């Protein structure tokens, strides 16, 4: 035994060790087999610093140098190492010495108190019967999240000490909870009726994930090898059962820019159809080879062709249309002027709001107005119909999230042609010039309602001739249940230059009335375009000059973040968002009381809570009207809003269902829904043969909702003036 030990030591001494500066190893201590048995505190406090330095391997010379026998550091001695006595209040400088060290572990060594004493709720030895696995698991968790986790001396205890900053501590606790949940006998498939010890033994046997990880890594490596195989050119002389070719328009769009250097974007096609997909740049042709039947190759070629259609659809110039709603009999003779409007956007662009310059005019009779009115409406309807029809033909090739809705608000011009030195122009001239290609405008979705929330909602509850409840069991419009959404704006935790938007939606909790739970969370990029255009395919405005409420029909694409790019910090942020039931004296719809918690593990740039009410149109219940209260919280009281805006939208139930199919499209796939306009705008009666009937009914609905919002705005403004007068009287 003694001879074997000497031979092992002699072998270790004969090695030529290379010390790396970035390893942070102290002088005289070598990273070899034996160092894993040394306590790290013993390394920093032992007498190993006095050991002679280890020589570094030099360049190999022609003559072999004499063997160097180096003394073994005294850390390998079996004699216990004496620790210097530590006195309270004394300062000791302990630096990071190993690769797995971090600032949290240094704080522990410097005798700093733990940042958090966390109670697991279950004794550690019941979570994991193997003591060695406990220490290894806690050490790995600390290394992963930059913290230091110290288990109790007695593993029958459930309290764990954690060192680190608040973010690291929160991530560590989340992982500890997951570790505890994974160790539960019921979640590992332990049969019912097991005793406690049998359950622990069962978990100890099957709870290890080493074999599963090995299988996953093996499968991942196999898929990677297959992808690389189908990316490379096959061996010379290799014959296939089926071959296909597709000429690519490389002058318009380079395949490398669209699919990657090796056309990595087409890997899903390669794996699905087991085909070689190669691009020959010299001839600008795609080559497809497969041992399968011809149908596989034809499907690959069709999918490649569809990518061109998607590129053309996205690269197509967005449709931007401005129409002026026909005036009523009391305002058709007034001229149009522009007045200063609100600034918007990152550049705070100043807008100009078109409105009537009211003058006292002579009456021309109802006959003149009726002819003008119907001609004006028919022209607008046909112009809008052609614009929507052309856009819908391109939408089936869009991959990703698409939204189709009608928004209401105040219209403002940002770029337009106005004759110099003229105060106002006739309505007909303004309606023609606003359709010029260089005109630009936007819709400020704030309805600018000045009254109280109670008066606004009461006005909606009385509109029984316009709306009905979505839930047919509710008889009164006031019985509509509010829905909640939360919008978070924050920076990407790994890319500070990228701003993200998190849209969290809540649904009622069936178990507890009045409580809501998270139903959906979507991450979106803000203002980061890709190779293809992200501009809305359609923005069609209907400007109402004789009131403050206009509307737009908008088809927009959303830059949704892929699930594979969501980091653990982002996932933890979503899981920490909770709905907090408001106090009995607070109603969020009336006071704007905040009911959504704001996690602190990521820095929030902006937060907005939306409280919405939904009703269906009485004439055509498939259309849903939504009035939402949007509250921001930047004041002294974090639970009450600092500013409030009201917004309104209108959409068809079927729009989201049909366009939802585009979210699951793969490369080159086409949505199966029919892009015909009459499938999106169904008429109220099925007996009509007019192809414009459904679209005509939709325009009537959009206009009727706008008329309702006009009355709501007038009443709220009157209520605001009345409240202001009452306050002045009190003073």
XYZ file of C-alpha atoms in Angstrom:
731
model
C 0.000 0.000 0.000
C 2.809 2.345 0.920
C 4.719 1.601 -2.282
C 1.647 2.253 -4.406
C 1.107 5.592 -2.668
C 4.744 6.614 -3.269
C 4.513 5.675 -6.935
C 1.365 7.767 -7.333
C 3.012 10.738 -5.640
C 6.122 10.293 -7.789
C 3.969 10.285 -10.886
C 2.236 13.477 -9.816
C 5.574 15.168 -9.089
C 6.886 14.245 -12.521
C 4.106 16.140 -14.286
C 4.788 19.533 -15.884
C 1.892 21.789 -14.771
C 0.879 24.934 -16.616
C -0.578 27.645 -14.358
C -3.187 29.856 -16.023
C -3.493 33.425 -14.853
C -7.243 33.536 -15.342
C -7.760 30.512 -13.093
C -7.067 32.638 -10.032
C -5.055 29.824 -8.348
C -2.881 30.855 -5.429
C 0.825 30.384 -5.537
C 1.918 26.847 -4.783
C -1.523 25.239 -5.218
C -2.078 23.328 -8.419
C -5.412 22.384 -10.012
C -4.929 18.615 -10.064
C -6.751 15.546 -8.881
C -6.160 16.177 -5.197
C -7.448 19.747 -4.985
C -11.086 18.636 -5.027
C -10.651 17.268 -1.490
C -9.369 20.555 -0.043
C -11.707 22.959 1.709
C -11.672 26.339 -0.055
C -11.358 28.151 3.265
C -8.365 25.994 4.030
C -6.851 27.086 0.726
C -7.164 30.746 1.588
C -6.065 30.445 5.197
C -3.528 27.631 5.102
C 0.192 27.968 4.815
C 0.156 27.033 1.153
C 1.206 30.576 0.243
C 4.711 29.835 1.558
C 5.172 26.897 -0.778
C 7.632 27.358 -3.626
C 6.089 28.321 -6.955
C 5.354 25.725 -9.584
C 7.477 26.110 -12.747
C 5.698 26.862 -16.005
C 6.228 24.668 -19.071
C 8.696 26.381 -21.449
C 9.195 25.906 -25.155
C 10.437 22.412 -26.021
C 14.180 22.294 -26.651
C 16.214 19.744 -28.507
C 17.901 18.534 -25.325
C 15.737 17.010 -22.639
C 16.108 18.899 -19.340
C 16.936 17.155 -16.117
C 13.900 15.991 -14.180
C 12.723 18.472 -11.614
C 11.483 17.186 -8.317
C 9.242 19.693 -6.621
C 8.126 19.580 -3.013
C 4.493 18.692 -2.446
C 2.455 21.557 -0.925
C 1.564 20.946 2.676
C -2.145 20.982 1.843
C -1.867 17.306 0.958
C -0.780 16.460 4.449
C -3.227 14.511 6.568
C -2.342 16.682 9.525
C -5.229 19.061 10.366
C -4.586 22.651 9.350
C -4.846 25.162 12.137
C -7.241 28.044 11.460
C -6.266 31.493 12.707
C -8.603 32.808 15.366
C -11.086 35.366 14.066
C -12.059 38.279 16.237
C -15.362 40.134 15.783
C -14.813 43.456 14.043
C -11.485 42.452 12.521
C -11.042 43.012 8.773
C -9.939 40.167 6.579
C -9.436 40.545 2.846
C -10.469 37.400 1.044
C -10.285 37.417 -2.735
C -11.791 35.155 -5.365
C -9.467 32.198 -5.844
C -11.339 29.639 -7.909
C -13.321 29.672 -11.124
C -16.540 28.743 -9.321
C -16.195 31.602 -6.846
C -18.358 34.700 -6.981
C -19.011 37.871 -5.028
C -21.739 36.217 -2.937
C -19.358 33.485 -1.786
C -16.756 36.108 -0.953
C -19.291 37.899 1.243
C -19.875 34.630 3.095
C -16.143 34.196 3.660
C -15.870 37.743 4.915
C -18.338 36.776 7.642
C -21.181 38.874 6.204
C -24.669 37.841 7.232
C -26.919 36.030 4.727
C -29.062 38.117 2.393
C -32.040 35.824 2.961
C -32.862 32.936 5.285
C -35.303 30.879 3.230
C -37.554 28.190 4.661
C -38.057 25.327 2.209
C -41.039 24.044 4.178
C -39.684 20.489 4.014
C -36.588 19.024 5.709
C -33.745 18.708 3.239
C -33.214 15.015 3.884
C -36.829 14.410 2.825
C -36.301 16.367 -0.372
C -33.184 14.363 -1.262
C -32.106 11.288 0.741
C -28.592 11.401 -0.695
C -26.599 13.929 1.350
C -23.902 14.285 -1.302
C -26.504 15.201 -3.916
C -27.886 17.879 -1.609
C -24.562 19.691 -1.372
C -23.841 19.293 -5.077
C -27.299 20.497 -6.088
C -27.135 23.584 -3.868
C -23.645 24.381 -5.101
C -24.728 24.135 -8.755
C -27.726 26.396 -8.115
C -25.429 29.014 -6.571
C -22.968 28.829 -9.471
C -25.758 29.167 -12.054
C -27.310 32.293 -10.544
C -24.211 33.938 -9.029
C -25.325 33.364 -5.430
C -24.072 31.234 -2.551
C -26.376 28.704 -0.879
C -25.451 27.243 2.497
C -27.445 24.247 3.807
C -28.057 23.824 7.551
C -25.769 21.740 9.696
C -28.625 19.386 10.524
C -30.336 18.197 7.351
C -33.501 17.619 9.337
C -33.911 21.412 9.207
C -35.654 23.177 6.310
C -33.924 26.582 6.470
C -31.296 27.573 3.905
C -29.060 30.666 4.017
C -28.587 32.569 0.742
C -26.019 35.278 -0.095
C -26.318 37.568 -3.163
C -28.047 40.642 -4.531
C -31.893 40.789 -4.606
C -32.124 39.566 -8.198
C -29.792 36.629 -7.565
C -31.639 35.720 -4.368
C -35.016 35.779 -6.146
C -33.758 33.561 -8.975
C -32.158 31.190 -6.477
C -35.369 30.870 -4.440
C -37.341 30.151 -7.620
C -34.910 27.379 -8.533
C -34.988 25.985 -4.997
C -38.774 25.795 -5.189
C -38.544 23.970 -8.500
C -35.983 21.587 -6.994
C -38.316 20.921 -4.066
C -41.325 20.386 -6.364
C -39.394 17.945 -8.544
C -38.510 15.932 -5.462
C -42.169 15.379 -4.513
C -42.974 11.676 -4.635
C -46.342 12.335 -6.278
C -44.790 14.172 -9.239
C -42.256 11.421 -10.000
C -44.789 8.725 -10.608
C -44.554 6.970 -7.228
C -47.512 4.613 -6.842
C -50.159 5.456 -4.292
C -49.919 3.616 -0.994
C -46.146 4.013 -0.737
C -44.777 4.699 2.691
C -42.635 7.780 3.264
C -39.408 5.788 3.097
C -40.579 3.883 0.024
C -41.464 7.143 -1.673
C -38.007 8.553 -0.913
C -36.355 5.396 -2.210
C -38.553 5.539 -5.289
C -37.525 9.146 -5.944
C -33.845 8.349 -5.272
C -33.983 5.659 -7.948
C -35.908 7.423 -10.710
C -35.515 11.092 -9.751
C -32.087 11.353 -11.313
C -32.212 13.070 -14.699
C -28.788 12.004 -15.896
C -30.091 9.332 -18.235
C -32.821 11.614 -19.583
C -30.329 14.413 -20.165
C -28.054 11.992 -21.966
C -30.931 10.875 -24.186
C -31.916 14.488 -24.913
C -28.355 15.455 -25.759
C -27.998 12.386 -27.945
C -31.222 13.195 -29.804
C -30.136 16.821 -30.177
C -26.787 15.762 -31.589
C -28.530 13.360 -33.988
C -30.852 16.108 -35.268
C -27.926 18.478 -35.675
C -26.012 15.854 -37.650
C -29.021 15.311 -39.915
C -29.439 19.035 -40.516
C -25.772 19.400 -41.391
C -26.046 16.359 -43.624
C -28.891 17.849 -45.666
C -27.132 21.224 -45.859
C -24.018 19.789 -47.485
C -23.619 18.740 -51.063
C -24.091 14.969 -51.455
C -21.220 12.768 -52.604
C -20.356 12.816 -56.292
C -22.216 10.195 -58.221
C -24.949 9.832 -55.625
C -28.285 9.034 -57.284
C -31.688 9.958 -55.883
C -35.206 8.778 -56.605
C -36.468 12.319 -57.118
C -34.829 15.630 -58.067
C -36.196 19.141 -58.456
C -34.963 22.617 -59.343
C -36.278 26.113 -58.717
C -34.880 29.293 -60.265
C -34.527 31.988 -57.623
C -34.799 35.750 -58.484
C -31.438 36.609 -56.922
C -31.454 40.099 -58.472
C -34.500 41.097 -56.427
C -33.638 39.423 -53.118
C -30.533 37.393 -52.375
C -31.302 33.969 -50.982
C -28.408 34.322 -48.532
C -29.994 37.434 -46.998
C -33.350 35.730 -46.628
C -32.390 32.201 -45.573
C -28.829 32.442 -44.237
C -25.405 31.391 -45.609
C -26.372 27.695 -45.791
C -30.113 28.377 -46.041
C -30.548 27.483 -42.369
C -34.089 28.895 -42.463
C -35.050 25.922 -44.653
C -33.856 23.321 -42.133
C -37.446 22.572 -41.152
C -38.166 21.609 -44.781
C -35.059 19.443 -44.909
C -36.000 17.569 -41.756
C -39.703 17.244 -42.587
C -39.217 15.844 -46.097
C -35.765 14.238 -45.620
C -34.395 16.108 -48.615
C -31.170 17.837 -49.594
C -31.946 21.520 -50.232
C -28.961 23.307 -51.780
C -28.590 26.724 -53.370
C -26.155 27.270 -56.231
C -25.312 30.946 -56.259
C -23.612 30.918 -59.674
C -26.782 29.764 -61.424
C -29.192 31.193 -58.831
C -31.041 27.907 -58.543
C -32.304 25.728 -55.691
C -31.588 22.016 -56.014
C -33.725 19.505 -54.144
C -32.739 15.817 -53.941
C -34.610 13.107 -52.083
C -34.888 9.339 -51.882
C -38.635 9.716 -51.299
C -41.324 9.973 -53.943
C -41.768 12.973 -56.233
C -44.519 14.476 -54.064
C -41.979 15.277 -51.337
C -39.786 17.227 -53.733
C -42.791 19.038 -55.228
C -43.914 20.130 -51.754
C -40.448 21.495 -51.004
C -40.418 23.415 -54.291
C -43.889 24.836 -53.587
C -42.805 25.966 -50.132
C -39.734 27.698 -51.588
C -41.964 29.422 -54.132
C -44.284 30.589 -51.350
C -41.362 32.292 -49.592
C -41.158 34.599 -52.610
C -44.860 35.355 -52.247
C -44.363 36.140 -48.571
C -41.449 38.428 -49.391
C -43.482 40.221 -52.063
C -46.440 40.552 -49.673
C -44.309 42.022 -46.893
C -42.187 44.148 -49.193
C -45.287 45.575 -50.857
C -45.875 49.212 -50.082
C -48.332 49.448 -47.145
C -51.774 50.678 -48.080
C -52.425 54.072 -46.505
C -55.839 55.564 -47.269
C -57.458 58.777 -46.000
C -61.156 59.391 -46.571
C -63.397 62.179 -45.265
C -66.800 61.145 -44.010
C -69.688 62.784 -45.801
C -71.006 65.734 -43.757
C -74.554 65.934 -42.495
C -77.147 68.411 -43.736
C -76.152 71.024 -41.149
C -72.406 71.142 -41.942
C -71.944 70.321 -45.611
C -71.379 73.980 -46.595
C -68.691 74.715 -43.988
C -65.073 74.957 -45.033
C -62.151 73.071 -43.459
C -59.290 74.503 -41.430
C -56.449 72.896 -39.463
C -55.693 73.671 -35.818
C -52.698 72.631 -33.665
C -52.997 69.141 -32.199
C -51.038 67.006 -29.752
C -47.432 65.916 -30.335
C -46.772 62.179 -30.585
C -44.040 59.663 -31.290
C -40.418 59.549 -30.218
C -39.654 62.730 -32.163
C -42.719 64.479 -30.671
C -44.034 65.376 -34.115
C -46.569 68.183 -34.005
C -49.922 67.227 -35.523
C -52.651 69.387 -37.060
C -56.303 68.497 -36.561
C -58.709 69.235 -39.447
C -62.018 70.744 -38.371
C -64.813 72.989 -39.625
C -64.497 76.738 -39.894
C -68.085 77.468 -39.006
C -69.685 80.327 -40.909
C -73.240 81.490 -41.212
C -74.307 80.253 -44.648
C -77.495 80.368 -46.640
C -79.584 77.221 -46.948
C -79.460 75.479 -50.332
C -82.259 72.980 -49.736
C -82.272 69.321 -48.774
C -82.217 68.085 -52.365
C -78.716 69.425 -53.037
C -77.365 67.904 -49.827
C -78.960 64.482 -50.452
C -77.414 64.133 -53.924
C -74.026 65.198 -52.648
C -74.240 62.960 -49.581
C -75.067 59.702 -51.389
C -72.477 60.298 -54.130
C -69.836 61.032 -51.479
C -70.690 57.888 -49.455
C -70.692 55.628 -52.516
C -67.288 56.892 -53.637
C -65.772 56.373 -50.180
C -67.243 52.881 -49.925
C -65.803 51.712 -53.241
C -62.392 53.224 -52.486
C -62.245 51.453 -49.117
C -63.494 48.177 -50.614
C -60.700 48.078 -53.226
C -58.045 48.837 -50.596
C -59.191 46.067 -48.232
C -59.633 43.601 -51.102
C -56.052 44.102 -52.339
C -54.548 43.699 -48.865
C -56.490 40.544 -47.977
C -55.051 38.794 -51.046
C -51.546 39.163 -49.545
C -52.299 38.350 -45.893
C -52.410 34.486 -46.227
C -48.640 34.442 -46.788
C -47.820 36.415 -43.646
C -46.228 34.309 -40.901
C -46.754 35.486 -37.342
C -49.324 37.358 -35.325
C -51.800 39.547 -37.269
C -54.449 41.834 -35.804
C -57.539 43.184 -37.581
C -59.539 45.847 -35.711
C -61.244 49.249 -35.824
C -59.795 51.930 -33.533
C -61.454 55.195 -32.519
C -59.848 58.485 -31.548
C -58.767 61.931 -32.761
C -57.199 62.172 -36.207
C -54.189 64.425 -36.727
C -52.253 65.295 -39.893
C -48.448 65.189 -39.779
C -47.670 65.772 -43.455
C -50.089 67.299 -45.948
C -50.399 69.781 -48.800
C -52.028 73.066 -47.794
C -52.247 76.135 -50.053
C -50.080 78.907 -48.605
C -51.796 81.988 -47.234
C -55.249 80.398 -47.161
C -57.130 79.972 -43.897
C -59.652 77.375 -45.065
C -60.570 75.274 -48.085
C -63.881 73.707 -49.252
C -64.644 70.228 -47.984
C -64.567 68.649 -51.447
C -61.095 70.101 -52.179
C -59.806 68.927 -48.809
C -61.190 65.407 -49.414
C -59.286 65.206 -52.744
C -55.960 66.635 -51.532
C -55.857 64.430 -48.452
C -55.698 61.355 -50.704
C -52.383 62.437 -52.228
C -49.552 59.940 -51.809
C -47.404 62.238 -49.660
C -50.110 62.719 -46.994
C -49.357 61.294 -43.569
C -51.474 61.201 -40.441
C -52.139 59.313 -37.240
C -54.982 58.470 -34.899
C -54.560 59.504 -31.266
C -56.565 56.783 -29.537
C -57.296 58.831 -26.435
C -60.997 59.686 -26.541
C -60.285 62.646 -24.212
C -63.329 61.990 -22.065
C -63.491 64.607 -19.327
C -66.224 63.241 -17.082
C -66.011 60.779 -14.240
C -65.699 57.043 -14.884
C -69.085 56.483 -13.292
C -70.813 58.875 -15.727
C -68.990 57.319 -18.700
C -70.049 53.792 -17.798
C -73.621 54.877 -17.011
C -73.878 56.330 -20.507
C -72.822 52.957 -21.943
C -75.279 51.066 -19.743
C -78.136 53.114 -21.165
C -77.272 52.401 -24.832
C -79.618 49.433 -25.108
C -80.545 50.359 -28.674
C -76.889 49.926 -29.762
C -75.374 47.196 -27.558
C -76.276 43.964 -25.831
C -74.362 41.767 -23.407
C -71.794 39.293 -24.711
C -73.064 36.886 -22.074
C -76.661 36.290 -23.063
C -77.576 35.242 -19.527
C -76.935 38.795 -18.280
C -79.978 40.989 -18.818
C -78.647 44.433 -17.898
C -75.674 46.062 -19.665
C -74.309 47.006 -16.234
C -73.754 43.304 -15.500
C -70.809 43.114 -17.929
C -67.743 41.687 -16.183
C -64.552 43.760 -16.573
C -61.432 42.200 -18.051
C -57.867 43.162 -17.158
C -54.625 43.496 -19.091
C -51.183 44.680 -18.050
C -48.608 46.221 -20.397
C -44.974 46.251 -19.252
C -42.190 48.035 -21.132
C -38.656 46.982 -20.199
C -35.207 46.369 -21.632
C -34.018 42.951 -22.685
C -32.004 41.469 -19.788
C -29.210 40.393 -22.167
C -29.512 43.140 -24.826
C -29.810 46.546 -23.226
C -30.421 48.284 -26.557
C -33.567 46.238 -27.227
C -36.868 47.349 -25.677
C -39.546 44.702 -25.095
C -43.284 44.902 -24.525
C -44.973 42.318 -22.323
C -48.729 41.945 -22.768
C -50.318 39.981 -19.912
C -54.002 39.069 -19.998
C -56.102 37.789 -17.122
C -59.172 35.581 -16.943
C -61.663 35.110 -14.060
C -60.773 32.541 -11.452
C -63.603 30.010 -11.407
C -62.815 28.890 -7.863
C -62.951 32.346 -6.263
C -65.260 35.087 -7.608
C -63.665 38.504 -7.984
C -60.179 37.043 -8.451
C -58.364 36.777 -11.779
C -55.445 34.654 -12.964
C -52.991 34.942 -15.840
C -54.336 33.478 -19.069
C -51.781 34.621 -21.663
C -48.450 36.467 -21.757
C -46.898 37.661 -25.017
C -43.443 39.235 -25.458
C -43.029 41.647 -28.371
C -40.113 43.621 -29.718
C -40.605 47.387 -29.938
C -39.324 49.045 -33.095
C -36.894 46.348 -34.242
C -37.473 45.472 -37.927
C -36.148 42.337 -39.578
C -35.278 41.589 -43.198
C -38.947 41.860 -44.151
C -41.005 44.967 -43.551
C -42.936 45.230 -40.268
C -45.083 48.190 -41.337
C -48.861 47.650 -41.031
C -50.193 46.270 -44.326
C -53.303 48.464 -44.073
C -54.187 51.741 -42.371
C -57.476 53.158 -43.602
C -58.799 56.320 -41.940
C -62.317 57.697 -41.941
C -62.126 61.335 -40.804
C -65.185 62.895 -39.237
C -64.834 66.685 -39.441
C -67.992 67.734 -37.606
C -67.007 65.949 -34.365
C -63.883 64.927 -32.515
C -64.178 61.143 -33.088
C -62.701 59.491 -36.200
C -61.892 55.813 -36.814
C -59.396 53.648 -38.667
C -59.496 50.091 -39.986
C -56.054 48.645 -39.296
C -54.379 45.356 -40.183
C -51.138 45.149 -38.218
C -48.390 42.565 -37.778
C -46.766 42.073 -34.383
C -43.089 41.272 -33.868
C -43.657 38.522 -31.298
C -40.587 37.172 -29.524
C -39.969 33.481 -30.137
C -40.307 31.197 -27.115
C -36.723 29.988 -27.518
C -35.450 33.543 -26.936
C -37.199 34.042 -23.600
C -34.558 34.021 -20.854
C -35.043 32.565 -17.340
C -35.202 36.103 -15.927
C -38.029 36.973 -18.329
C -39.871 33.757 -17.486
C -39.493 34.471 -13.762
C -40.825 38.007 -14.318
C -44.006 36.597 -15.881
C -44.491 33.993 -13.136
C -44.205 36.677 -10.459
C -47.004 38.792 -11.957
C -50.075 38.319 -9.792
C -53.588 39.722 -9.583
C -54.203 41.320 -6.208
C -57.823 41.530 -5.158
C -58.693 45.197 -4.498
C -60.115 46.392 -1.167
C -63.870 46.341 -0.778
C -64.075 50.151 -1.057
C -62.098 50.260 -4.329
C -63.425 49.485 -7.817
C -60.652 49.531 -10.475
C -63.118 50.493 -13.203
C -64.070 53.672 -11.318
C -60.922 54.633 -9.395
C -58.212 52.952 -11.464
C -56.895 51.103 -8.413
C -53.901 48.955 -9.387
C -54.585 45.237 -9.072
C -51.546 43.888 -10.960
C -48.259 43.406 -9.111
C -44.977 44.629 -10.589
C -42.054 42.170 -10.185
C -38.680 43.662 -9.272
C -36.223 41.219 -10.845
C -36.244 43.283 -14.091
C -36.196 47.067 -14.463
C -39.556 48.305 -15.747
C -39.476 51.351 -18.041
C -43.241 51.769 -18.160
C -46.386 50.077 -16.881
C -50.008 50.402 -17.942
C -53.096 48.669 -16.588
C -56.138 48.263 -18.831
C -59.632 47.697 -17.454
C -62.048 46.851 -20.278
C -65.762 46.287 -20.768
C -67.101 44.389 -23.779
C -70.524 44.489 -25.393
C -71.776 43.106 -28.714
C -73.637 45.122 -31.325
C -77.378 44.581 -31.242
C -77.806 44.569 -35.029
C -74.962 42.069 -35.619
C -73.748 40.384 -32.382
C -70.604 38.957 -33.976
C -69.100 42.477 -33.719
C -67.646 43.235 -30.277
C -67.306 46.786 -28.943
C -64.672 47.261 -26.241
C -64.254 50.342 -24.046
C -61.051 50.302 -22.007
C -59.660 52.470 -19.269
C -55.847 52.770 -19.548
C -54.095 53.865 -16.330
C -50.442 54.771 -15.764
C -48.840 54.857 -12.304
C -45.986 57.340 -11.913
C -47.187 59.424 -8.957
C -46.498 59.297 -5.258
C -49.205 56.710 -4.599
C -48.177 53.505 -6.427
C -51.724 52.106 -6.264
C -53.648 55.028 -7.787
C -53.161 56.230 -11.386
C -51.250 59.375 -12.261
C -52.950 59.644 -15.689
C -55.947 57.990 -17.343
C -56.992 57.595 -20.968
C -60.069 55.999 -22.498
C -59.882 53.990 -25.735
C -62.457 52.180 -27.870
C -62.178 49.384 -30.451
C -64.515 47.312 -32.624
C -63.741 43.892 -34.094
C -65.400 40.782 -35.443
C -65.155 37.533 -33.480
C -64.184 35.659 -36.631
C -61.239 37.923 -37.461
C -59.066 36.650 -34.628
C -60.064 33.037 -35.279
C -59.168 33.162 -38.969
C -55.979 35.187 -38.644
C -54.862 33.084 -35.689
C -53.912 30.337 -38.176
C -51.027 32.510 -39.408
C -49.263 32.267 -36.042
C -48.438 28.578 -36.577
C -47.295 28.769 -40.220
C -43.900 27.302 -41.055
C -41.527 28.521 -43.757
C -43.324 28.655 -47.099
C -46.732 27.617 -45.767
C -49.941 29.391 -46.751
C -52.953 29.979 -44.527
C -55.967 27.906 -45.522
C -58.657 30.511 -44.880
C -60.355 32.141 -47.874
C -59.101 35.714 -48.464
C -62.331 36.769 -50.186
C -63.626 39.984 -48.625
C -67.171 38.660 -48.197
C -65.778 35.950 -45.868
C -64.452 38.654 -43.549
C -67.463 40.964 -43.792
C -70.637 38.910 -43.707
C -73.917 40.721 -44.417
C -76.671 40.942 -41.842
C -79.064 39.200 -44.249
C -78.144 36.201 -46.393
C -80.654 37.015 -49.155
C -78.603 39.856 -50.637
C -76.626 39.162 -53.839
C -74.641 42.379 -53.667
C -70.894 41.566 -53.114
C -70.593 44.860 -51.248
C -73.438 44.082 -48.843
C -71.272 42.757 -45.996
C -68.734 45.551 -46.297
C -71.549 48.105 -46.512
C -73.036 46.760 -43.258
C -69.620 46.922 -41.605
C -69.249 50.618 -42.522
C -72.687 51.305 -41.043
C -71.661 49.607 -37.779
C -68.378 51.512 -37.592
C -70.227 54.779 -38.180
C -72.951 54.009 -35.608
C -70.318 53.306 -32.929
C -68.634 56.586 -33.828
C -71.950 58.392 -33.425
C -72.399 56.772 -30.007
C -68.903 57.884 -28.955
C -69.700 61.421 -30.129
C -72.651 61.522 -27.748
C -70.517 60.008 -24.980
C -67.841 62.660 -25.468
C -70.360 65.512 -25.459
C -71.960 64.256 -22.248
C -68.607 63.668 -20.520
C -67.372 67.131 -21.481
C -70.566 68.644 -20.128
C -70.147 66.656 -16.926
C -66.549 67.869 -16.601
C -67.613 71.500 -17.004
C -70.344 71.000 -14.417
C -67.898 69.457 -11.922
C -65.436 72.286 -12.503
C -68.141 74.878 -11.860
C -69.153 73.166 -8.628
C -65.573 73.243 -7.372
C -65.283 76.944 -8.172
C -68.507 77.642 -6.292
C -67.189 75.802 -3.239
C -64.041 77.909 -3.254
